[in-house]
C-alpha atoms as a PDB file:
ATOM      1  CA  UNK A   1     104.564  95.045 100.751  1.00  0.00           C
ATOM      2  CA  UNK A   2     102.289  96.330  97.966  1.00  0.00           C
ATOM      3  CA  UNK A   3     100.836  98.900 100.360  1.00  0.00           C
ATOM      4  CA  UNK A   4     104.339 100.203 101.135  1.00  0.00           C
ATOM      5  CA  UNK A   5     105.092 100.656  97.452  1.00  0.00           C
ATOM      6  CA  UNK A   6     101.791 102.447  96.864  1.00  0.00           C
ATOM      7  CA  UNK A   7     102.599 104.554  99.923  1.00  0.00           C
ATOM      8  CA  UNK A   8     105.929 105.531  98.384  1.00  0.00           C
ATOM      9  CA  UNK A   9     104.173 106.894  95.297  1.00  0.00           C
ATOM     10  CA  UNK A  10     101.588 108.688  97.410  1.00  0.00           C
ATOM     11  CA  UNK A  11     104.241 110.192  99.689  1.00  0.00           C
ATOM     12  CA  UNK A  12     106.266 111.360  96.716  1.00  0.00           C
ATOM     13  CA  UNK A  13     103.319 113.148  95.161  1.00  0.00           C
ATOM     14  CA  UNK A  14     102.149 114.522  98.529  1.00  0.00           C
ATOM     15  CA  UNK A  15     105.395 116.517  98.726  1.00  0.00           C
ATOM     16  CA  UNK A  16     103.866 118.915  96.280  1.00  0.00           C
ATOM     17  CA  UNK A  17     100.514 119.772  97.729  1.00  0.00           C
ATOM     18  CA  UNK A  18      98.884 119.590  94.374  1.00  0.00           C
ATOM     19  CA  UNK A  19     100.058 117.605  91.386  1.00  0.00           C
ATOM     20  CA  UNK A  20     101.122 119.917  88.604  1.00  0.00           C
ATOM     21  CA  UNK A  21      99.457 119.812  85.213  1.00  0.00           C
ATOM     22  CA  UNK A  22     102.800 118.759  83.749  1.00  0.00           C
ATOM     23  CA  UNK A  23     102.980 115.769  86.135  1.00  0.00           C
ATOM     24  CA  UNK A  24      99.428 114.797  85.192  1.00  0.00           C
ATOM     25  CA  UNK A  25     100.324 114.902  81.506  1.00  0.00           C
ATOM     26  CA  UNK A  26     103.492 112.845  82.007  1.00  0.00           C
ATOM     27  CA  UNK A  27     101.617 110.207  84.000  1.00  0.00           C
ATOM     28  CA  UNK A  28      98.730 110.243  81.536  1.00  0.00           C
ATOM     29  CA  UNK A  29     101.184 109.700  78.669  1.00  0.00           C
ATOM     30  CA  UNK A  30     102.727 106.811  80.628  1.00  0.00           C
ATOM     31  CA  UNK A  31      99.298 105.217  81.027  1.00  0.00           C
ATOM     32  CA  UNK A  32      98.406 105.557  77.333  1.00  0.00           C
ATOM     33  CA  UNK A  33     101.795 104.344  76.091  1.00  0.00           C
ATOM     34  CA  UNK A  34     101.950 101.467  78.572  1.00  0.00           C
ATOM     35  CA  UNK A  35      98.468 100.216  77.727  1.00  0.00           C
ATOM     36  CA  UNK A  36      99.403 100.467  74.046  1.00  0.00           C
ATOM     37  CA  UNK A  37     102.599  98.446  74.686  1.00  0.00           C
ATOM     38  CA  UNK A  38     100.632  95.816  76.594  1.00  0.00           C
ATOM     39  CA  UNK A  39      98.136  95.569  73.724  1.00  0.00           C
ATOM     40  CA  UNK A  40     101.045  95.050  71.342  1.00  0.00           C
ATOM     41  CA  UNK A  41     102.340  92.235  73.553  1.00  0.00           C
ATOM     42  CA  UNK A  42      99.007  90.423  73.319  1.00  0.00           C
ATOM     43  CA  UNK A  43      99.112  90.574  69.510  1.00  0.00           C
ATOM     44  CA  UNK A  44     102.749  89.462  69.387  1.00  0.00           C
ATOM     45  CA  UNK A  45     102.006  86.543  71.732  1.00  0.00           C
ATOM     46  CA  UNK A  46      99.680  85.114  69.088  1.00  0.00           C
ATOM     47  CA  UNK A  47     102.617  85.216  66.671  1.00  0.00           C
ATOM     48  CA  UNK A  48     104.840  83.618  69.302  1.00  0.00           C
ATOM     49  CA  UNK A  49     102.401  80.741  69.808  1.00  0.00           C
ATOM     50  CA  UNK A  50     102.714  79.988  66.086  1.00  0.00           C
ATOM     51  CA  UNK A  51     106.526  80.139  66.155  1.00  0.00           C
ATOM     52  CA  UNK A  52     107.973  80.033  69.706  1.00  0.00           C
ATOM     53  CA  UNK A  53     111.536  80.271  68.372  1.00  0.00           C
ATOM     54  CA  UNK A  54     111.033  83.570  66.514  1.00  0.00           C
ATOM     55  CA  UNK A  55     113.652  85.777  68.148  1.00  0.00           C
ATOM     56  CA  UNK A  56     112.273  88.931  66.515  1.00  0.00           C
ATOM     57  CA  UNK A  57     108.894  88.361  68.183  1.00  0.00           C
ATOM     58  CA  UNK A  58     110.537  87.564  71.531  1.00  0.00           C
ATOM     59  CA  UNK A  59     112.605  90.767  71.249  1.00  0.00           C
ATOM     60  CA  UNK A  60     109.511  92.845  70.447  1.00  0.00           C
ATOM     61  CA  UNK A  61     107.685  91.492  73.510  1.00  0.00           C
ATOM     62  CA  UNK A  62     110.805  92.027  75.635  1.00  0.00           C
ATOM     63  CA  UNK A  63     111.115  95.662  74.457  1.00  0.00           C
ATOM     64  CA  UNK A  64     107.503  96.390  75.398  1.00  0.00           C
ATOM     65  CA  UNK A  65     108.013  95.087  78.944  1.00  0.00           C
ATOM     66  CA  UNK A  66     111.359  96.923  79.081  1.00  0.00           C
ATOM     67  CA  UNK A  67     109.671 100.211  78.183  1.00  0.00           C
ATOM     68  CA  UNK A  68     106.948  99.782  80.812  1.00  0.00           C
ATOM     69  CA  UNK A  69     109.611  98.864  83.366  1.00  0.00           C
ATOM     70  CA  UNK A  70     111.841 101.820  82.551  1.00  0.00           C
ATOM     71  CA  UNK A  71     109.198 104.531  82.522  1.00  0.00           C
ATOM     72  CA  UNK A  72     107.443 103.162  85.611  1.00  0.00           C
ATOM     73  CA  UNK A  73     110.777 103.235  87.428  1.00  0.00           C
ATOM     74  CA  UNK A  74     111.370 106.834  86.359  1.00  0.00           C
ATOM     75  CA  UNK A  75     107.930 107.773  87.691  1.00  0.00           C
ATOM     76  CA  UNK A  76     108.459 105.833  90.954  1.00  0.00           C
ATOM     77  CA  UNK A  77     105.692 103.323  90.280  1.00  0.00           C
ATOM     78  CA  UNK A  78     107.671 100.697  92.135  1.00  0.00           C
ATOM     79  CA  UNK A  79     105.075  97.907  92.104  1.00  0.00           C
ATOM     80  CA  UNK A  80     104.640  98.151  88.325  1.00  0.00           C
ATOM     81  CA  UNK A  81     108.392  98.485  87.851  1.00  0.00           C
ATOM     82  CA  UNK A  82     109.295  95.447  89.955  1.00  0.00           C
ATOM     83  CA  UNK A  83     106.678  93.262  88.298  1.00  0.00           C
ATOM     84  CA  UNK A  84     107.576  94.317  84.746  1.00  0.00           C
ATOM     85  CA  UNK A  85     111.237  93.701  85.616  1.00  0.00           C
ATOM     86  CA  UNK A  86     110.731  90.062  86.593  1.00  0.00           C
ATOM     87  CA  UNK A  87     108.723  89.371  83.421  1.00  0.00           C
ATOM     88  CA  UNK A  88     111.480  91.087  81.460  1.00  0.00           C
ATOM     89  CA  UNK A  89     113.997  88.708  83.104  1.00  0.00           C
ATOM     90  CA  UNK A  90     111.941  85.723  81.930  1.00  0.00           C
ATOM     91  CA  UNK A  91     111.920  87.059  78.374  1.00  0.00           C
ATOM     92  CA  UNK A  92     115.630  87.829  78.538  1.00  0.00           C
ATOM     93  CA  UNK A  93     116.280  84.135  79.252  1.00  0.00           C
ATOM     94  CA  UNK A  94     114.253  83.276  76.145  1.00  0.00           C
ATOM     95  CA  UNK A  95     116.092  85.899  74.063  1.00  0.00           C
ATOM     96  CA  UNK A  96     119.427  84.443  75.092  1.00  0.00           C
ATOM     97  CA  UNK A  97     118.360  80.896  74.260  1.00  0.00           C
ATOM     98  CA  UNK A  98     118.449  79.806  77.913  1.00  0.00           C
ATOM     99  CA  UNK A  99     114.700  79.188  78.070  1.00  0.00           C
ATOM    100  CA  UNK A 100     112.336  77.746  75.497  1.00  0.00           C
ATOM    101  CA  UNK A 101     108.973  79.399  75.028  1.00  0.00           C
ATOM    102  CA  UNK A 102     106.096  76.968  75.523  1.00  0.00           C
ATOM    103  CA  UNK A 103     102.392  77.186  76.288  1.00  0.00           C
ATOM    104  CA  UNK A 104     102.976  77.622  80.015  1.00  0.00           C
ATOM    105  CA  UNK A 105     105.290  80.588  79.461  1.00  0.00           C
ATOM    106  CA  UNK A 106     102.876  82.189  76.991  1.00  0.00           C
ATOM    107  CA  UNK A 107     100.109  81.823  79.599  1.00  0.00           C
ATOM    108  CA  UNK A 108     102.325  83.405  82.267  1.00  0.00           C
ATOM    109  CA  UNK A 109     103.119  86.335  79.968  1.00  0.00           C
ATOM    110  CA  UNK A 110      99.406  86.803  79.165  1.00  0.00           C
ATOM    111  CA  UNK A 111      98.509  86.739  82.861  1.00  0.00           C
ATOM    112  CA  UNK A 112     101.302  89.249  83.516  1.00  0.00           C
ATOM    113  CA  UNK A 113      99.914  91.553  80.831  1.00  0.00           C
ATOM    114  CA  UNK A 114      96.458  91.383  82.452  1.00  0.00           C
ATOM    115  CA  UNK A 115      97.886  92.193  85.893  1.00  0.00           C
ATOM    116  CA  UNK A 116      99.968  95.085  84.567  1.00  0.00           C
ATOM    117  CA  UNK A 117      96.937  96.454  82.734  1.00  0.00           C
ATOM    118  CA  UNK A 118      95.015  96.400  85.993  1.00  0.00           C
ATOM    119  CA  UNK A 119      97.778  98.245  87.835  1.00  0.00           C
ATOM    120  CA  UNK A 120      98.158 100.860  85.099  1.00  0.00           C
ATOM    121  CA  UNK A 121      94.395 101.341  84.846  1.00  0.00           C
ATOM    122  CA  UNK A 122      94.389 101.947  88.618  1.00  0.00           C
ATOM    123  CA  UNK A 123      96.973 104.684  88.103  1.00  0.00           C
ATOM    124  CA  UNK A 124      94.780 106.183  85.367  1.00  0.00           C
ATOM    125  CA  UNK A 125      91.644 105.962  87.506  1.00  0.00           C
ATOM    126  CA  UNK A 126      93.357 107.589  90.491  1.00  0.00           C
ATOM    127  CA  UNK A 127      94.978 110.372  88.450  1.00  0.00           C
ATOM    128  CA  UNK A 128      92.107 112.805  88.987  1.00  0.00           C
ATOM    129  CA  UNK A 129      92.361 112.524  92.762  1.00  0.00           C
ATOM    130  CA  UNK A 130      96.072 113.336  92.747  1.00  0.00           C
ATOM    131  CA  UNK A 131      96.470 110.403  95.128  1.00  0.00           C
ATOM    132  CA  UNK A 132      97.993 107.853  92.752  1.00  0.00           C
ATOM    133  CA  UNK A 133      97.341 104.171  93.357  1.00  0.00           C
ATOM    134  CA  UNK A 134      98.977 101.268  91.529  1.00  0.00           C
ATOM    135  CA  UNK A 135      96.126  98.886  92.246  1.00  0.00           C
ATOM    136  CA  UNK A 136      95.666  96.064  94.682  1.00  0.00           C
ATOM    137  CA  UNK A 137      96.496  93.224  92.293  1.00  0.00           C
ATOM    138  CA  UNK A 138      98.302  90.411  94.063  1.00  0.00           C
ATOM    139  CA  UNK A 139     101.277  89.563  91.882  1.00  0.00           C
ATOM    140  CA  UNK A 140     103.054  87.346  94.407  1.00  0.00           C
ATOM    141  CA  UNK A 141     101.831  84.034  92.954  1.00  0.00           C
ATOM    142  CA  UNK A 142     102.714  84.876  89.365  1.00  0.00           C
ATOM    143  CA  UNK A 143     106.077  86.283  90.452  1.00  0.00           C
ATOM    144  CA  UNK A 144     106.772  83.021  92.264  1.00  0.00           C
ATOM    145  CA  UNK A 145     105.780  81.073  89.160  1.00  0.00           C
ATOM    146  CA  UNK A 146     108.111  83.194  87.001  1.00  0.00           C
ATOM    147  CA  UNK A 147     110.966  82.700  89.462  1.00  0.00           C
ATOM    148  CA  UNK A 148     110.387  78.936  89.257  1.00  0.00           C
ATOM    149  CA  UNK A 149     110.462  79.086  85.461  1.00  0.00           C
ATOM    150  CA  UNK A 150     113.698  81.063  85.553  1.00  0.00           C
ATOM    151  CA  UNK A 151     115.442  79.157  88.358  1.00  0.00           C
ATOM    152  CA  UNK A 152     115.685  75.743  86.637  1.00  0.00           C
ATOM    153  CA  UNK A 153     117.607  77.552  83.909  1.00  0.00           C
ATOM    154  CA  UNK A 154     119.971  79.010  86.492  1.00  0.00           C
ATOM    155  CA  UNK A 155     120.293  75.678  88.297  1.00  0.00           C
ATOM    156  CA  UNK A 156     121.003  73.838  85.051  1.00  0.00           C
ATOM    157  CA  UNK A 157     123.673  76.356  84.092  1.00  0.00           C
ATOM    158  CA  UNK A 158     125.341  76.064  87.487  1.00  0.00           C
ATOM    159  CA  UNK A 159     125.226  72.286  87.270  1.00  0.00           C
ATOM    160  CA  UNK A 160     126.677  72.350  83.776  1.00  0.00           C
ATOM    161  CA  UNK A 161     129.583  74.582  84.732  1.00  0.00           C
ATOM    162  CA  UNK A 162     130.109  72.790  88.023  1.00  0.00           C
ATOM    163  CA  UNK A 163     130.497  69.457  86.296  1.00  0.00           C
ATOM    164  CA  UNK A 164     132.943  70.489  83.602  1.00  0.00           C
ATOM    165  CA  UNK A 165     136.715  70.440  83.746  1.00  0.00           C
ATOM    166  CA  UNK A 166     139.135  72.199  81.490  1.00  0.00           C
ATOM    167  CA  UNK A 167     141.757  70.096  79.739  1.00  0.00           C
ATOM    168  CA  UNK A 168     144.069  71.876  77.296  1.00  0.00           C
ATOM    169  CA  UNK A 169     141.619  74.790  76.877  1.00  0.00           C
ATOM    170  CA  UNK A 170     138.680  72.440  76.198  1.00  0.00           C
ATOM    171  CA  UNK A 171     135.728  71.941  78.531  1.00  0.00           C
ATOM    172  CA  UNK A 172     135.082  68.275  79.158  1.00  0.00           C
ATOM    173  CA  UNK A 173     132.201  66.855  81.230  1.00  0.00           C
ATOM    174  CA  UNK A 174     133.307  65.495  84.577  1.00  0.00           C
ATOM    175  CA  UNK A 175     131.869  62.048  85.244  1.00  0.00           C
ATOM    176  CA  UNK A 176     131.275  61.401  88.901  1.00  0.00           C
ATOM    177  CA  UNK A 177     131.346  57.831  90.127  1.00  0.00           C
ATOM    178  CA  UNK A 178     130.064  58.688  93.587  1.00  0.00           C
ATOM    179  CA  UNK A 179     126.440  59.217  92.468  1.00  0.00           C
END
């Protein structure tokens, strides 16, 4: 699957026989800004470890992933975009109070930053060839871990709503005797 995504980027750039100087500059700016954003995330994660409920810090980390996701999508770096998007979803759950930040989540975010750095550095390193490559980092395990961290939140919300009844415009828990 990763090879297909990298192939999409390569095919897109192969349409123009040679990458224009303007394209090089845009992609180079993306690399510099993305690596800067990822560095900011690492610093903010130290703050988050001290106060995992600090919504301002969570928002700042979210915005950095959001920026990487958005620009990578614009530039058709689909592997980077998809991965940044799932991490952004995890942070969105924390921003909305649906997920509590703990050591495991901080570790997942740090690992995600390292993987994204590797992918973006691969783009930088392949820029001179004109044959852009988003790296061969395997993000499947961390994506699965993030989905597991997110899904209990979704399951709990479904369970909560599924076991409530409305009486005179008030939600009341439904007690089941058949359990």
